[in-house]
Amino acid sequence: MQREKFSIITYGCQMNVADSEVVVRILTKAGYEFTENLNDSDIIIFNSCTVRQHAEDRVVGRITQEGSRKKAKHNLLIGLIGCVAQRIGNELLNKIDSLDFVAGTDQYRNLPEIIEFAKLKNISNLQENYNENYEDIYPLRKKNVNAFVTIMRGCNNFCSYCIVPYVRGKERSRNFKAILSEVEKAGKNGFKDITLLGQNVNSYNFGKCNFAELLKKISKLSSIERIRFVTSHPKDLSDEVINVMANEEKICEHIHLPMQSGSDKILQSMNRKYTKTHYLKLVDKLRNSIPDIAITTDVMCGFPDETEKDFLETYDLMKKIKFDYTFTFKYSPRNGTAAEKFDNQIDEKIRLERLQKLINLQEKITLQKYKEQIGKSVKVYVENISKKDENEVSGRTCDNKIVVFSADKNLIGKFVKVKIYDAIGWTLKGKIYKR
Ligand code: 5AD
Ligand code: SF4
């Protein structure tokens, strides 16, 4: 008998990508076959982000659009999983005719049953108790040579703007033994560059193993060569972790350290629990301990009550620190969060103007930083065929910069030495000179 086929379309952060890989494993084990071809699919699953309203609107639009496939294929099922499903899954089931099932972030083990239910036109309940770590499930990675390894789920921080603690539940760390065995296996399967994932990796704690200890243990595994991690919270990044980063060769010279704002007033109202001075001290410590470290960040503008002066403090701090890259966001009110009810919500027009200023500033800084790379020889992990030219490949440096260069696609998954000769936007151009 032919196996039913499913596809997954993932939007959002690396955590969602990693979750989709868990789902691919669960459904494959249950007898379904994964396909990337939507025309071939009997089940199309969307896994989507809800951090900002825009992400949510996009997936709702896409589900409605893909629903037209049902005219030609009557038994096609369409499902929505992940953060949006967790937040408003029941509402969407009522609102979108073509949506057949939903499953929250901790319900993936039940997906085979949820799908069987949906075939009978029955609707399963959304679950709201969060305790799942998918401890024993080895993600089925379909693409590329980088492995995302989830080390913790959920978040206890309740930053006042953020929906994540409501849709992913309380923070829980995965057993370090399960993490080590997953990383080792990934390395043996050819994933030499791994990224440890959690909303707040610096508060990882399992028994006596904290994040610094975990990094040391993973560094000892011979099957992998590069270790990355996201996301670090400035209030929890310890000297111990900075020292491990400085001392362990395999830990990449890169940190993603969301700053969010340069105004102490706004940071406090965001419930971030650090000040601008603390953030600056961390940047100094990192740069003193790891001189070539690349620092990237998230910055938000237009948070309630952000005055022009507050905004300028953010702008000036970005100018001072000179991040290698900044993910810039305009504040998006999320239903149920504390900030949604704050006074002095900022006009959309002002939010957009401020966002554009931050984007323009970072573009200049990134280009300047990337131009400084010209002439350097870097070790690149080859990841993909270039999107623009199939005779070129793209890869990543230890400090997380993308390099494009002419090379055979057989080099994907290997390390090569590349000499940088140009920087275009946030892409470096290089020439291979030694294997
Ligand atoms: N509005 C805008 N940006 C947000 N982020 C999180 N919640 C919101 C929101 N409500 C941003 C933060 C976070 C990144 C992942 O998304 O900057 O670090
Ligand atoms: Fe959201 Fe803050 Fe948790 Fe990050 S640390 S997921 S911004 S609540």
Tab-separated table of C-alpha atoms and ligand atoms in Angstrom:
chain	number	residue	atom	x	y	z
A	1	MET	CA	0.000	0.000	0.000
A	2	GLN	CA	1.227	3.465	-0.845
A	3	ARG	CA	2.152	5.560	2.144
A	4	GLU	CA	0.358	8.869	2.651
A	5	LYS	CA	2.595	11.864	2.112
A	6	PHE	CA	2.985	14.976	4.236
A	7	SER	CA	4.869	18.224	3.924
A	8	ILE	CA	5.730	20.857	6.520
A	9	ILE	CA	6.103	24.561	5.863
A	10	THR	CA	7.975	26.250	8.669
A	11	TYR	CA	7.974	29.944	9.536
A	12	GLY	CA	9.932	31.625	12.287
A	13	CYS	CA	12.907	30.972	14.481
A	14	GLN	CA	15.360	28.059	14.618
A	15	MET	CA	13.285	26.596	17.436
A	16	ASN	CA	10.432	26.137	14.972
A	17	VAL	CA	12.763	24.551	12.427
A	18	ALA	CA	13.960	22.135	15.122
A	19	ASP	CA	10.377	21.363	16.153
A	20	SER	CA	9.446	20.611	12.543
A	21	GLU	CA	12.312	18.108	12.408
A	22	VAL	CA	10.884	16.390	15.498
A	23	VAL	CA	7.501	16.262	13.769
A	24	VAL	CA	9.028	14.774	10.608
A	25	ARG	CA	10.496	11.982	12.749
A	26	ILE	CA	7.226	11.341	14.600
A	27	LEU	CA	5.111	11.173	11.437
A	28	THR	CA	7.671	9.123	9.527
A	29	LYS	CA	7.718	6.600	12.365
A	30	ALA	CA	3.939	6.525	12.266
A	31	GLY	CA	4.071	5.437	8.610
A	32	TYR	CA	3.709	8.700	6.696
A	33	GLU	CA	6.208	9.741	4.036
A	34	PHE	CA	7.783	13.195	3.996
A	35	THR	CA	7.723	15.165	0.745
A	36	GLU	CA	8.786	18.672	-0.164
A	37	ASN	CA	6.317	18.742	-3.019
A	38	LEU	CA	2.994	20.281	-2.014
A	39	ASN	CA	1.254	18.890	-5.120
A	40	ASP	CA	2.159	15.424	-3.931
A	41	SER	CA	1.030	15.922	-0.327
A	42	ASP	CA	-1.969	14.326	1.303
A	43	ILE	CA	-1.342	16.414	4.408
A	44	ILE	CA	0.110	19.928	4.462
A	45	ILE	CA	1.256	21.160	7.858
A	46	PHE	CA	2.148	24.736	8.735
A	47	ASN	CA	4.393	25.392	11.719
A	48	SER	CA	4.322	29.063	12.447
A	49	CYS	CA	5.600	31.831	14.656
A	50	THR	CA	3.386	34.176	16.650
A	51	VAL	CA	5.988	36.539	18.089
A	52	ARG	CA	4.750	39.404	15.932
A	53	GLN	CA	1.285	39.928	14.440
A	54	HIS	CA	2.738	40.074	10.930
A	55	ALA	CA	4.027	36.475	11.154
A	56	GLU	CA	0.630	35.291	12.270
A	57	ASP	CA	-1.226	37.145	9.488
A	58	ARG	CA	1.122	35.646	6.924
A	59	VAL	CA	0.413	32.047	7.876
A	60	VAL	CA	-3.331	32.621	8.093
A	61	GLY	CA	-3.229	34.047	4.558
A	62	ARG	CA	-1.193	31.107	3.310
A	63	ILE	CA	-3.519	28.492	4.833
A	64	THR	CA	-6.490	30.136	3.171
A	65	GLN	CA	-4.641	30.239	-0.147
A	66	GLU	CA	-3.495	26.603	-0.018
A	67	GLY	CA	-7.078	25.620	0.864
A	68	SER	CA	-7.956	26.034	-2.832
A	69	ARG	CA	-6.040	22.786	-3.467
A	70	LYS	CA	-8.964	20.947	-1.909
A	71	LYS	CA	-11.076	21.604	-5.010
A	72	ALA	CA	-8.888	19.188	-6.959
A	73	LYS	CA	-7.935	16.936	-4.038
A	74	HIS	CA	-10.935	16.425	-1.758
A	75	ASN	CA	-9.216	14.373	0.926
A	76	LEU	CA	-6.287	16.764	1.371
A	77	LEU	CA	-5.784	17.698	5.031
A	78	ILE	CA	-4.348	21.012	6.174
A	79	GLY	CA	-3.012	21.440	9.705
A	80	LEU	CA	-1.459	24.180	11.793
A	81	ILE	CA	0.999	23.426	14.584
A	82	GLY	CA	3.294	25.405	16.885
A	83	CYS	CA	3.004	28.795	18.526
A	84	VAL	CA	0.116	30.248	16.460
A	85	ALA	CA	-1.864	27.038	16.899
A	86	GLN	CA	-1.197	27.138	20.613
A	87	ARG	CA	-2.366	30.748	20.863
A	88	ILE	CA	-5.447	30.837	18.635
A	89	GLY	CA	-5.778	27.346	17.117
A	90	ASN	CA	-9.428	26.821	18.141
A	91	GLU	CA	-10.411	30.248	16.871
A	92	LEU	CA	-8.747	29.573	13.506
A	93	LEU	CA	-10.427	26.161	13.181
A	94	ASN	CA	-13.770	27.957	13.388
A	95	LYS	CA	-12.707	30.762	11.094
A	96	ILE	CA	-10.848	29.005	8.255
A	97	ASP	CA	-12.879	26.354	6.421
A	98	SER	CA	-9.859	24.679	4.874
A	99	LEU	CA	-8.084	24.139	8.230
A	100	ASP	CA	-8.602	20.558	9.459
A	101	PHE	CA	-6.498	20.216	12.590
A	102	VAL	CA	-4.291	22.103	15.018
A	103	ALA	CA	-1.663	20.960	17.525
A	104	GLY	CA	0.191	23.004	20.145
A	105	THR	CA	3.909	23.010	20.865
A	106	ASP	CA	3.771	20.071	23.296
A	107	GLN	CA	1.343	17.877	21.354
A	108	TYR	CA	3.509	16.584	18.533
A	109	ARG	CA	3.664	13.037	19.849
A	110	ASN	CA	-0.127	12.908	19.404
A	111	LEU	CA	-0.066	14.162	15.832
A	112	PRO	CA	-0.670	10.718	14.276
A	113	GLU	CA	-3.892	10.388	16.306
A	114	ILE	CA	-4.859	14.011	15.730
A	115	ILE	CA	-4.521	13.399	11.973
A	116	GLU	CA	-6.594	10.189	12.172
A	117	PHE	CA	-9.267	12.156	14.035
A	118	ALA	CA	-9.182	14.886	11.386
A	119	LYS	CA	-9.746	12.305	8.628
A	120	LEU	CA	-13.029	11.470	10.376
A	121	LYS	CA	-13.784	15.197	10.564
A	122	ASN	CA	-13.313	15.131	14.329
A	123	ILE	CA	-11.476	17.882	16.090
A	124	SER	CA	-8.956	17.229	18.867
A	125	ASN	CA	-8.566	19.515	21.832
A	126	LEU	CA	-5.607	21.831	22.191
A	127	GLN	CA	-3.486	20.844	25.152
A	128	GLU	CA	-2.219	23.400	27.628
A	129	ASN	CA	0.024	21.550	30.068
A	130	TYR	CA	3.643	22.108	29.170
A	131	ASN	CA	6.105	19.418	30.155
A	132	GLU	CA	7.272	17.918	26.881
A	133	ASN	CA	10.981	17.788	26.031
A	134	TYR	CA	10.826	15.224	23.190
A	135	GLU	CA	13.766	13.700	25.057
A	136	ASP	CA	13.948	10.442	23.109
A	137	ILE	CA	13.139	11.719	19.618
A	138	TYR	CA	16.048	12.153	17.221
A	139	PRO	CA	14.992	14.917	14.795
A	140	LEU	CA	14.816	13.880	11.159
A	141	ARG	CA	16.846	16.561	9.406
A	142	LYS	CA	16.029	16.729	5.740
A	143	LYS	CA	18.188	19.571	4.649
A	144	ASN	CA	21.632	21.010	4.992
A	145	VAL	CA	24.573	20.239	7.158
A	146	ASN	CA	23.794	22.266	10.284
A	147	ALA	CA	22.029	20.607	13.164
A	148	PHE	CA	19.816	22.467	15.602
A	149	VAL	CA	19.728	20.742	18.960
A	150	THR	CA	17.111	21.850	21.455
A	151	ILE	CA	18.530	21.964	24.987
A	152	MET	CA	15.606	23.569	26.754
A	153	ARG	CA	12.031	24.575	26.071
A	154	GLY	CA	9.759	27.318	27.345
A	155	CYS	CA	10.622	30.543	29.129
A	156	ASN	CA	10.056	32.006	32.610
A	157	ASN	CA	11.127	35.547	31.900
A	158	PHE	CA	7.888	37.206	30.878
A	159	CYS	CA	9.401	40.159	29.086
A	160	SER	CA	6.372	42.425	29.014
A	161	TYR	CA	6.048	42.453	25.190
A	162	CYS	CA	6.572	38.739	24.611
A	163	ILE	CA	4.045	36.000	23.872
A	164	VAL	CA	6.552	33.116	24.086
A	165	PRO	CA	6.046	32.157	27.767
A	166	TYR	CA	2.304	31.891	27.069
A	167	VAL	CA	2.636	29.616	24.041
A	168	ARG	CA	5.684	27.554	24.985
A	169	GLY	CA	5.108	27.235	28.706
A	170	LYS	CA	7.492	27.242	31.625
A	171	GLU	CA	11.221	26.744	31.206
A	172	ARG	CA	12.516	23.188	31.416
A	173	SER	CA	15.984	21.878	30.581
A	174	ARG	CA	16.551	18.672	28.717
A	175	ASN	CA	18.646	15.926	30.302
A	176	PHE	CA	22.275	16.585	29.333
A	177	LYS	CA	22.755	12.900	28.540
A	178	ALA	CA	20.023	13.080	25.873
A	179	ILE	CA	21.632	16.261	24.496
A	180	LEU	CA	25.101	14.719	24.363
A	181	SER	CA	23.861	11.615	22.624
A	182	GLU	CA	21.895	13.670	20.082
A	183	VAL	CA	24.895	15.911	19.342
A	184	GLU	CA	27.241	12.964	18.987
A	185	LYS	CA	24.866	11.164	16.653
A	186	ALA	CA	24.368	14.338	14.585
A	187	GLY	CA	28.145	14.721	14.277
A	188	LYS	CA	28.510	11.127	13.135
A	189	ASN	CA	25.789	11.747	10.564
A	190	GLY	CA	27.807	14.580	9.045
A	191	PHE	CA	26.498	17.625	10.906
A	192	LYS	CA	29.781	19.201	11.942
A	193	ASP	CA	28.322	22.556	12.972
A	194	ILE	CA	25.677	22.391	15.660
A	195	THR	CA	23.551	25.078	17.255
A	196	LEU	CA	22.172	24.592	20.750
A	197	LEU	CA	18.716	26.083	21.071
A	198	GLY	CA	16.696	27.531	23.912
A	199	GLN	CA	14.839	30.768	24.656
A	200	ASN	CA	17.407	31.490	27.355
A	201	VAL	CA	20.303	29.040	27.078
A	202	ASN	CA	22.287	30.685	29.852
A	203	SER	CA	19.804	29.496	32.430
A	204	TYR	CA	20.154	25.859	31.284
A	205	ASN	CA	20.265	23.639	34.342
A	206	PHE	CA	19.861	19.917	34.667
A	207	GLY	CA	20.886	18.451	38.014
A	208	LYS	CA	24.363	19.818	38.620
A	209	CYS	CA	24.998	20.610	34.970
A	210	ASN	CA	24.707	24.309	34.119
A	211	PHE	CA	25.206	25.839	30.678
A	212	ALA	CA	28.974	26.282	31.061
A	213	GLU	CA	29.306	22.624	32.080
A	214	LEU	CA	27.143	21.530	29.182
A	215	LEU	CA	29.333	23.482	26.745
A	216	LYS	CA	32.444	21.828	28.155
A	217	LYS	CA	30.930	18.363	27.858
A	218	ILE	CA	29.825	18.973	24.263
A	219	SER	CA	33.252	20.357	23.346
A	220	LYS	CA	34.748	16.981	24.211
A	221	LEU	CA	32.718	15.142	21.573
A	222	SER	CA	35.021	14.309	18.714
A	223	SER	CA	32.308	13.971	16.062
A	224	ILE	CA	31.555	17.707	15.858
A	225	GLU	CA	33.751	20.675	15.046
A	226	ARG	CA	31.735	23.821	15.722
A	227	ILE	CA	29.340	24.700	18.528
A	228	ARG	CA	26.949	27.637	18.457
A	229	PHE	CA	24.068	28.601	20.698
A	230	VAL	CA	21.043	30.907	20.790
A	231	THR	CA	19.611	32.806	22.601
A	232	SER	CA	21.602	34.377	25.430
A	233	HIS	CA	19.841	36.702	27.838
A	234	PRO	CA	22.072	39.558	29.079
A	235	LYS	CA	20.840	39.101	32.654
A	236	ASP	CA	22.049	35.481	32.743
A	237	LEU	CA	25.257	35.452	30.691
A	238	SER	CA	27.863	34.478	33.297
A	239	ASP	CA	31.637	34.988	33.469
A	240	GLU	CA	31.882	31.209	33.625
A	241	VAL	CA	30.223	30.896	30.188
A	242	ILE	CA	32.402	33.677	28.735
A	243	ASN	CA	35.501	31.850	30.022
A	244	VAL	CA	34.377	28.558	28.495
A	245	MET	CA	33.758	30.359	25.194
A	246	ALA	CA	37.258	31.821	25.348
A	247	ASN	CA	38.935	28.526	26.240
A	248	GLU	CA	37.126	25.931	24.200
A	249	GLU	CA	38.310	25.873	20.602
A	250	LYS	CA	35.091	24.435	19.193
A	251	ILE	CA	32.808	27.149	20.540
A	252	CYS	CA	32.307	29.668	17.784
A	253	GLU	CA	33.424	33.253	18.168
A	254	HIS	CA	29.899	34.584	17.988
A	255	ILE	CA	27.187	35.493	20.420
A	256	HIS	CA	23.633	36.603	19.819
A	257	LEU	CA	22.819	38.873	22.760
A	258	PRO	CA	19.478	40.669	22.403
A	259	MET	CA	19.791	44.245	23.650
A	260	GLN	CA	16.176	45.286	22.863
A	261	SER	CA	16.651	48.925	23.923
A	262	GLY	CA	19.302	51.416	24.981
A	263	SER	CA	17.019	53.247	27.397
A	264	ASP	CA	16.986	52.125	31.039
A	265	LYS	CA	13.407	53.335	31.386
A	266	ILE	CA	12.269	51.152	28.481
A	267	LEU	CA	14.385	48.171	29.549
A	268	GLN	CA	12.719	48.306	32.928
A	269	SER	CA	9.265	48.538	31.469
A	270	MET	CA	10.136	45.608	29.170
A	271	ASN	CA	10.998	43.644	32.349
A	272	ARG	CA	14.422	42.808	30.925
A	273	LYS	CA	16.128	42.998	34.353
A	274	TYR	CA	19.383	44.650	33.165
A	275	THR	CA	20.536	48.181	32.463
A	276	LYS	CA	22.367	49.776	29.572
A	277	THR	CA	25.512	49.895	31.765
A	278	HIS	CA	25.285	46.171	32.451
A	279	TYR	CA	24.872	45.457	28.757
A	280	LEU	CA	27.897	47.587	27.859
A	281	LYS	CA	29.972	45.819	30.505
A	282	LEU	CA	29.058	42.449	29.002
A	283	VAL	CA	30.097	43.617	25.536
A	284	ASP	CA	33.448	44.789	26.938
A	285	LYS	CA	33.998	41.516	28.779
A	286	LEU	CA	33.195	39.501	25.672
A	287	ARG	CA	35.479	41.575	23.453
A	288	ASN	CA	38.315	41.490	25.996
A	289	SER	CA	38.083	37.731	26.490
A	290	ILE	CA	37.440	36.804	22.839
A	291	PRO	CA	38.993	39.564	20.699
A	292	ASP	CA	37.543	38.422	17.355
A	293	ILE	CA	34.051	37.754	18.642
A	294	ALA	CA	31.112	38.784	16.465
A	295	ILE	CA	28.196	40.154	18.453
A	296	THR	CA	24.711	40.219	16.985
A	297	THR	CA	21.562	41.455	18.635
A	298	ASP	CA	17.804	42.061	18.530
A	299	VAL	CA	16.584	45.628	18.908
A	300	MET	CA	13.005	46.807	19.164
A	301	CYS	CA	11.638	50.297	18.621
A	302	GLY	CA	8.280	51.901	19.279
A	303	PHE	CA	7.684	50.147	22.601
A	304	PRO	CA	4.927	51.893	24.611
A	305	ASP	CA	6.068	55.235	26.030
A	306	GLU	CA	9.293	55.248	23.979
A	307	THR	CA	10.054	58.961	23.561
A	308	GLU	CA	12.345	60.386	20.887
A	309	LYS	CA	15.001	60.629	23.617
A	310	ASP	CA	14.595	56.937	24.540
A	311	PHE	CA	14.814	56.010	20.884
A	312	LEU	CA	17.990	58.053	20.427
A	313	GLU	CA	19.548	56.213	23.356
A	314	THR	CA	18.958	52.958	21.477
A	315	TYR	CA	20.282	54.446	18.249
A	316	ASP	CA	23.386	55.817	19.978
A	317	LEU	CA	24.074	52.548	21.758
A	318	MET	CA	23.939	50.646	18.468
A	319	LYS	CA	26.320	53.212	16.993
A	320	LYS	CA	28.667	52.828	19.936
A	321	ILE	CA	28.689	49.030	20.137
A	322	LYS	CA	28.762	48.409	16.375
A	323	PHE	CA	27.085	45.015	16.232
A	324	ASP	CA	28.042	42.754	13.363
A	325	TYR	CA	24.349	42.406	12.649
A	326	THR	CA	21.110	43.570	14.279
A	327	PHE	CA	17.677	42.055	13.843
A	328	THR	CA	15.473	45.127	14.094
A	329	PHE	CA	11.798	45.008	14.997
A	330	LYS	CA	9.026	47.471	15.505
A	331	TYR	CA	7.014	46.683	18.583
A	332	SER	CA	3.949	44.580	17.834
A	333	PRO	CA	1.286	44.428	20.588
A	334	ARG	CA	0.455	40.830	21.508
A	335	ASN	CA	-2.835	39.905	23.046
A	336	GLY	CA	-2.508	38.817	26.674
A	337	THR	CA	0.953	40.294	27.303
A	338	ALA	CA	1.515	43.030	29.891
A	339	ALA	CA	2.744	45.644	27.396
A	340	GLU	CA	-0.411	45.417	25.324
A	341	LYS	CA	-2.217	47.201	28.168
A	342	PHE	CA	0.454	49.870	28.750
A	343	ASP	CA	-0.409	53.552	28.233
A	344	ASN	CA	1.169	55.619	25.481
A	345	GLN	CA	1.203	53.050	22.693
A	346	ILE	CA	3.263	54.537	19.864
A	347	ASP	CA	1.745	55.488	16.552
A	348	GLU	CA	2.426	52.984	13.738
A	349	LYS	CA	3.887	55.755	11.557
A	350	ILE	CA	6.456	56.678	14.212
A	351	ARG	CA	7.274	53.032	14.871
A	352	LEU	CA	7.968	52.564	11.168
A	353	GLU	CA	10.092	55.720	10.895
A	354	ARG	CA	12.190	54.666	13.870
A	355	LEU	CA	12.574	51.158	12.471
A	356	GLN	CA	13.829	52.526	9.163
A	357	LYS	CA	16.434	54.645	10.977
A	358	LEU	CA	17.725	51.575	12.832
A	359	ILE	CA	17.849	49.530	9.622
A	360	ASN	CA	19.796	52.269	7.808
A	361	LEU	CA	22.256	52.594	10.674
A	362	GLN	CA	22.913	48.863	10.936
A	363	GLU	CA	23.332	48.519	7.172
A	364	LYS	CA	26.210	50.988	7.273
A	365	ILE	CA	27.827	49.356	10.320
A	366	THR	CA	27.518	45.848	8.869
A	367	LEU	CA	29.028	46.902	5.583
A	368	GLN	CA	31.912	48.593	7.382
A	369	LYS	CA	32.489	45.527	9.583
A	370	TYR	CA	32.320	43.169	6.620
A	371	LYS	CA	34.692	45.323	4.546
A	372	GLU	CA	37.193	44.920	7.399
A	373	GLN	CA	37.242	41.204	6.534
A	374	ILE	CA	38.679	41.830	3.051
A	375	GLY	CA	42.119	40.259	2.687
A	376	LYS	CA	41.584	37.817	5.556
A	377	SER	CA	41.789	34.041	5.206
A	378	VAL	CA	38.937	32.288	6.934
A	379	LYS	CA	37.881	28.715	7.580
A	380	VAL	CA	34.463	28.182	6.040
A	381	TYR	CA	31.980	25.392	6.607
A	382	VAL	CA	30.348	24.836	3.214
A	383	GLU	CA	26.561	24.706	3.611
A	384	ASN	CA	24.637	25.198	0.363
A	385	ILE	CA	24.688	25.826	-3.340
A	386	SER	CA	24.493	29.596	-3.751
A	387	LYS	CA	20.976	30.895	-4.442
A	388	LYS	CA	22.227	33.226	-7.163
A	389	ASP	CA	24.676	31.055	-9.078
A	390	GLU	CA	24.755	27.260	-9.129
A	391	ASN	CA	28.503	27.241	-9.742
A	392	GLU	CA	29.002	28.908	-6.388
A	393	VAL	CA	28.518	27.663	-2.860
A	394	SER	CA	27.792	29.492	0.360
A	395	GLY	CA	29.274	28.736	3.722
A	396	ARG	CA	29.703	30.149	7.191
A	397	THR	CA	32.704	31.414	9.095
A	398	CYS	CA	33.265	30.653	12.737
A	399	ASP	CA	32.007	34.173	13.536
A	400	ASN	CA	28.779	33.493	11.669
A	401	LYS	CA	29.350	35.406	8.459
A	402	ILE	CA	28.136	34.057	5.132
A	403	VAL	CA	30.780	33.652	2.425
A	404	VAL	CA	30.001	32.933	-1.226
A	405	PHE	CA	32.654	31.501	-3.534
A	406	SER	CA	33.149	29.304	-6.608
A	407	ALA	CA	33.512	25.659	-5.667
A	408	ASP	CA	32.191	22.217	-6.407
A	409	LYS	CA	29.006	21.285	-4.555
A	410	ASN	CA	30.758	18.127	-3.336
A	411	LEU	CA	32.389	20.358	-0.766
A	412	ILE	CA	29.080	20.856	1.052
A	413	GLY	CA	29.570	19.610	4.613
A	414	LYS	CA	33.352	20.162	4.471
A	415	PHE	CA	35.644	22.879	5.806
A	416	VAL	CA	37.717	24.913	3.358
A	417	LYS	CA	40.065	27.874	3.563
A	418	VAL	CA	38.792	30.919	1.716
A	419	LYS	CA	40.355	34.303	1.111
A	420	ILE	CA	37.925	37.231	1.301
A	421	TYR	CA	38.103	39.771	-1.506
A	422	ASP	CA	34.823	41.694	-1.251
A	423	ALA	CA	31.814	42.454	0.945
A	424	ILE	CA	28.375	43.052	-0.513
A	425	GLY	CA	25.743	43.837	2.113
A	426	TRP	CA	26.064	41.079	4.679
A	427	THR	CA	27.655	38.601	2.303
A	428	LEU	CA	31.372	38.125	1.907
A	429	LYS	CA	32.825	37.105	-1.449
A	430	GLY	CA	35.845	34.846	-1.384
A	431	LYS	CA	38.206	32.595	-3.303
A	432	ILE	CA	39.026	29.108	-2.190
A	433	TYR	CA	42.734	28.580	-1.776
A	434	LYS	CA	43.335	25.426	0.200
A	435	ARG	CA	41.395	22.317	1.235
B	1	5AD	N1	7.038	42.935	19.033
B	1	5AD	C1	8.160	43.125	18.324
B	1	5AD	N2	9.244	42.365	18.462
B	1	5AD	C2	9.176	41.348	19.355
B	1	5AD	N3	10.097	40.438	19.700
B	1	5AD	C3	9.544	39.621	20.632
B	1	5AD	N4	8.281	40.006	20.887
B	1	5AD	C4	8.030	41.088	20.111
B	1	5AD	C5	6.924	41.936	19.935
B	1	5AD	N5	5.800	41.777	20.637
B	1	5AD	C6	11.447	40.418	19.178
B	1	5AD	C7	12.473	40.581	20.300
B	1	5AD	C8	13.038	39.201	20.424
B	1	5AD	C9	12.940	38.687	19.003
B	1	5AD	C10	13.011	37.219	18.846
B	1	5AD	O1	11.686	39.160	18.573
B	1	5AD	O2	13.460	41.506	19.880
B	1	5AD	O3	14.370	39.201	20.900
B	2	SF4	FE1	10.374	36.251	25.209
B	2	SF4	FE2	11.919	37.433	27.029
B	2	SF4	FE3	11.561	34.768	27.087
B	2	SF4	FE4	13.029	35.866	25.135
B	2	SF4	S1	13.522	35.893	27.327
B	2	SF4	S2	11.421	34.303	24.908
B	2	SF4	S3	11.974	37.814	24.796
B	2	SF4	S4	9.982	36.331	27.444
